[in-house]
Amino acid sequence: MRLGVNIDHIATLRSQRGTPYPDPVDAVPIVELAGADGITCHIRIDRRHITERDVRLIREITKTSLNIELCTDPDIVSFVCGVKPNHACLVPEREGEQTTEGGLDILTHREEIKKTIGVLKDAGIQVTLFIEPNESIMETAKQLGADAIELNTKAYCEASDNPLDNGREIEKLKRASIAAYEVGLEVHAGHSLGYHNLKGILSVPYIVELNIGHSIISRAVFTGLEEAVKRMLKLMGKNI
Ligand code: PXP
């Protein structure tokens, strides 16, 4: 199972004061040398954390794999096509939201998503769809042309304190993961994952990649980024 470290929150800290530091670009070699498998960042329409300058430099120095999260806005899609990350993860975006609020509605926005997947794939980029753990939409995700899906783990993480809800959310993730695997999609998972709730996710079959940001960057404030990444890799059972 691969670990992609989302470095947006380093840029969030920078935005809060309008300073040139801390620079998310500086995080890339630290995260990679700690053993992570990839770098993830989200370029939002409002550019409130990651900017074009960041993405260009991050692309230049990333030696592992770069995954950019984006919505279907044509200007952002065109920018990302020019940058050529290894993966692009399509997410919904609502103005003013604190973080991504849920998975894409791939049934309602079918045509728009299909078109965007085509544009990204023509640029040689592998495309992931960030969706809810709903087994009934995996066939559609495949038909739209996605290579992978990222299962939204937010509901599971929010249910972490309640064993009943927790068990139900894990079952949902398991069914969704199996359905995705069976139609030939690679399965990723992410959102709100942390050191305290990782264990349940490890019981979900077929997940080959986790994308984790907030918990790692938060821990790094106390322990440093290298330790925070290594600790997560250790919990994932990776030999580092
Ligand atoms: N995956 C997706 C699609 C996201 O939008 C985010 C948040 O930017 C993450 C993973 C990482 O979430 P967190 O920061 O809560 O670990």
Tab-separated table of C-alpha atoms and ligand atoms in Angstrom:
chain	number	residue	atom	x	y	z
A	1	MET	CA	0.000	0.000	0.000
A	2	ARG	CA	1.435	3.381	-1.076
A	3	LEU	CA	1.358	6.560	0.987
A	4	GLY	CA	0.764	9.887	-0.742
A	5	VAL	CA	1.389	12.819	1.590
A	6	ASN	CA	-0.842	15.836	1.016
A	7	ILE	CA	1.227	18.974	1.647
A	8	ASP	CA	-1.562	21.596	1.239
A	9	HIS	CA	-1.569	22.468	4.927
A	10	ILE	CA	1.985	23.760	4.805
A	11	ALA	CA	0.731	26.264	2.222
A	12	THR	CA	-2.311	27.012	4.419
A	13	LEU	CA	0.028	28.109	7.211
A	14	ARG	CA	1.902	30.336	4.733
A	15	SER	CA	-1.361	31.883	3.473
A	16	GLN	CA	-2.465	32.786	6.978
A	17	ARG	CA	0.257	35.441	7.212
A	18	GLY	CA	1.005	36.085	3.565
A	19	THR	CA	4.646	35.206	4.238
A	20	PRO	CA	6.918	33.337	1.817
A	21	TYR	CA	7.280	30.580	4.449
A	22	PRO	CA	6.650	27.797	5.202
A	23	ASP	CA	7.144	26.709	1.609
A	24	PRO	CA	5.363	23.468	0.617
A	25	VAL	CA	8.064	22.911	-1.990
A	26	ASP	CA	10.607	22.413	0.828
A	27	ALA	CA	8.499	19.524	2.135
A	28	VAL	CA	8.975	17.386	-0.973
A	29	PRO	CA	12.507	15.990	-0.353
A	30	ILE	CA	11.789	15.500	3.363
A	31	VAL	CA	8.613	13.519	2.652
A	32	GLU	CA	10.329	11.464	-0.044
A	33	LEU	CA	13.457	10.752	2.011
A	34	ALA	CA	11.225	9.627	4.892
A	35	GLY	CA	9.946	6.900	2.565
A	36	ALA	CA	6.585	8.155	1.276
A	37	ASP	CA	5.545	6.972	-2.159
A	38	GLY	CA	4.162	10.223	-3.481
A	39	ILE	CA	3.300	13.877	-3.061
A	40	THR	CA	-0.274	15.128	-3.257
A	41	CYS	CA	-1.523	18.696	-3.489
A	42	HIS	CA	-4.786	20.408	-4.380
A	43	ILE	CA	-4.852	23.485	-6.577
A	44	ARG	CA	-8.169	25.165	-5.796
A	45	ILE	CA	-10.064	27.744	-7.868
A	46	ASP	CA	-9.460	30.374	-5.150
A	47	ARG	CA	-5.734	29.402	-4.878
A	48	ARG	CA	-6.087	29.756	-1.136
A	49	HIS	CA	-3.155	27.476	-0.368
A	50	ILE	CA	-1.323	25.818	-3.269
A	51	THR	CA	-0.481	28.150	-6.187
A	52	GLU	CA	0.671	27.639	-9.763
A	53	ARG	CA	4.221	28.503	-8.700
A	54	ASP	CA	4.125	25.750	-6.062
A	55	VAL	CA	2.778	23.155	-8.472
A	56	ARG	CA	5.407	23.919	-11.114
A	57	LEU	CA	8.275	23.677	-8.614
A	58	ILE	CA	6.807	20.607	-6.902
A	59	ARG	CA	6.577	18.904	-10.315
A	60	GLU	CA	10.163	19.777	-11.068
A	61	ILE	CA	11.606	18.277	-7.889
A	62	THR	CA	9.282	15.356	-7.153
A	63	LYS	CA	11.176	12.120	-7.715
A	64	THR	CA	8.443	9.721	-6.601
A	65	SER	CA	4.952	10.343	-7.938
A	66	LEU	CA	2.910	13.539	-8.077
A	67	ASN	CA	-0.855	13.500	-7.609
A	68	ILE	CA	-2.751	16.758	-8.124
A	69	GLU	CA	-6.288	17.164	-6.816
A	70	LEU	CA	-8.464	19.450	-8.922
A	71	CYS	CA	-12.047	20.194	-9.892
A	72	THR	CA	-13.403	20.272	-13.451
A	73	ASP	CA	-12.808	24.026	-13.936
A	74	PRO	CA	-11.402	24.247	-17.516
A	75	ASP	CA	-8.611	26.721	-16.622
A	76	ILE	CA	-7.360	24.517	-13.789
A	77	VAL	CA	-7.646	21.406	-15.960
A	78	SER	CA	-5.630	23.088	-18.703
A	79	PHE	CA	-2.958	24.192	-16.199
A	80	VAL	CA	-2.702	20.665	-14.743
A	81	CYS	CA	-2.416	19.168	-18.244
A	82	GLY	CA	0.585	21.427	-18.846
A	83	VAL	CA	2.240	20.377	-15.582
A	84	LYS	CA	1.773	16.658	-16.298
A	85	PRO	CA	1.556	15.100	-12.847
A	86	ASN	CA	1.553	11.311	-12.711
A	87	HIS	CA	-1.995	11.300	-11.370
A	88	ALA	CA	-4.866	13.762	-11.241
A	89	CYS	CA	-7.644	13.229	-8.726
A	90	LEU	CA	-10.928	14.918	-9.634
A	91	VAL	CA	-12.774	16.296	-6.608
A	92	PRO	CA	-15.859	18.484	-6.194
A	93	GLU	CA	-15.220	22.033	-5.019
A	94	ARG	CA	-17.656	24.423	-3.322
A	95	GLU	CA	-16.717	28.060	-2.804
A	96	GLY	CA	-16.070	28.737	0.868
A	97	GLU	CA	-15.825	25.086	1.931
A	98	GLN	CA	-13.285	24.342	4.664
A	99	THR	CA	-12.120	21.150	2.958
A	100	THR	CA	-13.485	18.792	0.310
A	101	GLU	CA	-16.973	18.036	1.607
A	102	GLY	CA	-17.791	14.784	-0.146
A	103	GLY	CA	-17.218	12.667	-3.194
A	104	LEU	CA	-18.073	13.647	-6.768
A	105	ASP	CA	-21.653	13.170	-7.919
A	106	ILE	CA	-20.640	11.168	-10.977
A	107	LEU	CA	-24.230	10.434	-11.977
A	108	THR	CA	-25.447	14.058	-12.138
A	109	HIS	CA	-22.225	15.447	-13.626
A	110	ARG	CA	-21.517	12.472	-15.842
A	111	GLU	CA	-20.825	14.333	-19.102
A	112	GLU	CA	-18.641	17.040	-17.547
A	113	ILE	CA	-16.576	14.429	-15.688
A	114	LYS	CA	-16.247	12.190	-18.736
A	115	LYS	CA	-15.023	15.130	-20.827
A	116	THR	CA	-12.500	16.187	-18.162
A	117	ILE	CA	-11.179	12.639	-17.787
A	118	GLY	CA	-10.668	12.554	-21.576
A	119	VAL	CA	-8.718	15.832	-21.564
A	120	LEU	CA	-6.454	14.704	-18.695
A	121	LYS	CA	-5.868	11.274	-20.193
A	122	ASP	CA	-5.009	12.795	-23.583
A	123	ALA	CA	-2.259	14.682	-21.719
A	124	GLY	CA	-0.905	11.329	-20.480
A	125	ILE	CA	-2.188	11.681	-16.906
A	126	GLN	CA	-3.770	8.825	-14.930
A	127	VAL	CA	-7.143	9.892	-13.529
A	128	THR	CA	-8.678	9.110	-10.147
A	129	LEU	CA	-12.241	10.019	-9.125
A	130	PHE	CA	-12.809	10.960	-5.470
A	131	ILE	CA	-16.156	9.336	-4.662
A	132	GLU	CA	-18.275	8.106	-1.785
A	133	PRO	CA	-17.965	4.433	-0.785
A	134	ASN	CA	-21.063	3.433	-2.720
A	135	GLU	CA	-20.742	0.100	-4.508
A	136	SER	CA	-23.459	0.973	-7.050
A	137	ILE	CA	-21.451	3.741	-8.771
A	138	MET	CA	-18.243	1.828	-9.541
A	139	GLU	CA	-19.451	0.601	-12.925
A	140	THR	CA	-20.199	4.226	-13.892
A	141	ALA	CA	-16.748	5.343	-12.691
A	142	LYS	CA	-15.199	2.732	-14.966
A	143	GLN	CA	-17.421	3.662	-17.939
A	144	LEU	CA	-16.427	7.319	-17.583
A	145	GLY	CA	-12.831	6.292	-18.242
A	146	ALA	CA	-11.243	6.601	-14.786
A	147	ASP	CA	-8.149	4.556	-13.953
A	148	ALA	CA	-8.749	4.632	-10.205
A	149	ILE	CA	-11.170	5.772	-7.542
A	150	GLU	CA	-10.339	7.306	-4.187
A	151	LEU	CA	-12.868	6.273	-1.565
A	152	ASN	CA	-13.887	9.099	0.759
A	153	THR	CA	-13.032	7.926	4.285
A	154	LYS	CA	-14.495	10.991	6.061
A	155	ALA	CA	-17.656	9.230	7.310
A	156	TYR	CA	-15.574	6.309	8.584
A	157	CYS	CA	-13.217	8.680	10.412
A	158	GLU	CA	-16.092	10.647	11.929
A	159	ALA	CA	-17.588	7.368	13.185
A	160	SER	CA	-14.302	6.322	14.799
A	161	ASP	CA	-15.612	6.739	18.367
A	162	ASN	CA	-18.798	4.717	17.832
A	163	PRO	CA	-18.168	0.979	17.279
A	164	LEU	CA	-21.561	0.402	15.606
A	165	ASP	CA	-21.274	3.259	13.119
A	166	ASN	CA	-17.616	2.465	12.671
A	167	GLY	CA	-18.377	-1.133	11.712
A	168	ARG	CA	-21.077	0.012	9.290
A	169	GLU	CA	-18.741	2.480	7.572
A	170	ILE	CA	-16.003	-0.142	7.256
A	171	GLU	CA	-18.491	-2.544	5.658
A	172	LYS	CA	-19.474	0.179	3.161
A	173	LEU	CA	-15.820	0.767	2.314
A	174	LYS	CA	-15.222	-2.970	1.897
A	175	ARG	CA	-18.199	-3.424	-0.451
A	176	ALA	CA	-17.234	-0.358	-2.470
A	177	SER	CA	-13.612	-1.454	-2.718
A	178	ILE	CA	-14.531	-4.956	-3.893
A	179	ALA	CA	-16.967	-3.527	-6.485
A	180	ALA	CA	-14.299	-1.119	-7.780
A	181	TYR	CA	-11.673	-3.848	-7.971
A	182	GLU	CA	-14.065	-6.156	-9.808
A	183	VAL	CA	-14.712	-3.620	-12.576
A	184	GLY	CA	-10.968	-3.088	-12.973
A	185	LEU	CA	-10.411	0.175	-11.086
A	186	GLU	CA	-7.421	0.778	-8.840
A	187	VAL	CA	-8.605	1.576	-5.298
A	188	HIS	CA	-7.264	4.498	-3.273
A	189	ALA	CA	-8.668	5.974	-0.056
A	190	GLY	CA	-8.357	9.219	1.819
A	191	HIS	CA	-9.730	12.113	3.814
A	192	SER	CA	-9.459	12.643	7.572
A	193	LEU	CA	-7.255	9.584	8.060
A	194	GLY	CA	-4.912	9.760	11.030
A	195	TYR	CA	-2.709	7.737	13.325
A	196	HIS	CA	-5.661	6.808	15.551
A	197	ASN	CA	-8.044	5.562	12.853
A	198	LEU	CA	-5.760	3.908	10.320
A	199	LYS	CA	-6.204	0.361	11.604
A	200	GLY	CA	-9.760	-0.138	10.290
A	201	ILE	CA	-8.771	1.039	6.819
A	202	LEU	CA	-6.036	-1.572	6.679
A	203	SER	CA	-8.761	-4.246	6.858
A	204	VAL	CA	-10.393	-3.011	3.627
A	205	PRO	CA	-9.267	-5.206	0.716
A	206	TYR	CA	-7.697	-3.975	-2.530
A	207	ILE	CA	-6.694	-0.488	-1.342
A	208	VAL	CA	-3.308	0.246	-2.896
A	209	GLU	CA	-2.901	3.914	-1.955
A	210	LEU	CA	-3.758	6.226	0.931
A	211	ASN	CA	-3.627	10.013	0.645
A	212	ILE	CA	-3.144	11.664	4.013
A	213	GLY	CA	-2.473	15.298	4.837
A	214	HIS	CA	-3.844	17.090	7.875
A	215	SER	CA	-2.876	14.530	10.518
A	216	ILE	CA	0.697	14.188	9.218
A	217	ILE	CA	1.317	17.931	8.916
A	218	SER	CA	-0.229	18.470	12.386
A	219	ARG	CA	2.024	15.860	13.978
A	220	ALA	CA	5.013	17.382	12.188
A	221	VAL	CA	4.590	20.576	14.241
A	222	PHE	CA	5.742	18.578	17.276
A	223	THR	CA	7.929	15.834	15.874
A	224	GLY	CA	9.166	17.147	12.529
A	225	LEU	CA	7.926	16.069	9.117
A	226	GLU	CA	10.321	13.165	8.691
A	227	GLU	CA	9.201	11.460	11.910
A	228	ALA	CA	5.522	12.150	11.162
A	229	VAL	CA	5.764	10.484	7.744
A	230	LYS	CA	7.828	7.567	9.087
A	231	ARG	CA	5.338	6.951	11.899
A	232	MET	CA	2.466	6.758	9.410
A	233	LEU	CA	4.419	4.395	7.153
A	234	LYS	CA	5.151	2.192	10.167
A	235	LEU	CA	1.457	2.008	11.069
A	236	MET	CA	0.752	1.024	7.463
A	237	GLY	CA	3.071	-1.926	8.039
A	238	LYS	CA	5.724	-0.665	5.646
A	239	ASN	CA	9.286	-1.648	6.174
A	240	ILE	CA	11.209	1.601	6.416
B	1	PXP	N1	-8.051	13.029	-0.542
B	1	PXP	C1	-8.787	14.054	-1.041
B	1	PXP	C2	-9.521	13.838	-2.306
B	1	PXP	C3	-8.830	15.299	-0.381
B	1	PXP	O1	-9.570	16.301	-0.895
B	1	PXP	C4	-8.081	15.455	0.796
B	1	PXP	C5	-8.090	16.778	1.482
B	1	PXP	O2	-7.400	17.713	0.716
B	1	PXP	C6	-7.324	14.375	1.258
B	1	PXP	C7	-7.346	13.161	0.591
B	1	PXP	C8	-6.492	14.462	2.501
B	1	PXP	O3	-7.333	14.686	3.585
B	1	PXP	P1	-6.700	14.986	5.020
B	1	PXP	O4	-5.977	16.273	4.905
B	1	PXP	O5	-7.903	15.059	5.912
B	1	PXP	O6	-5.785	13.847	5.347
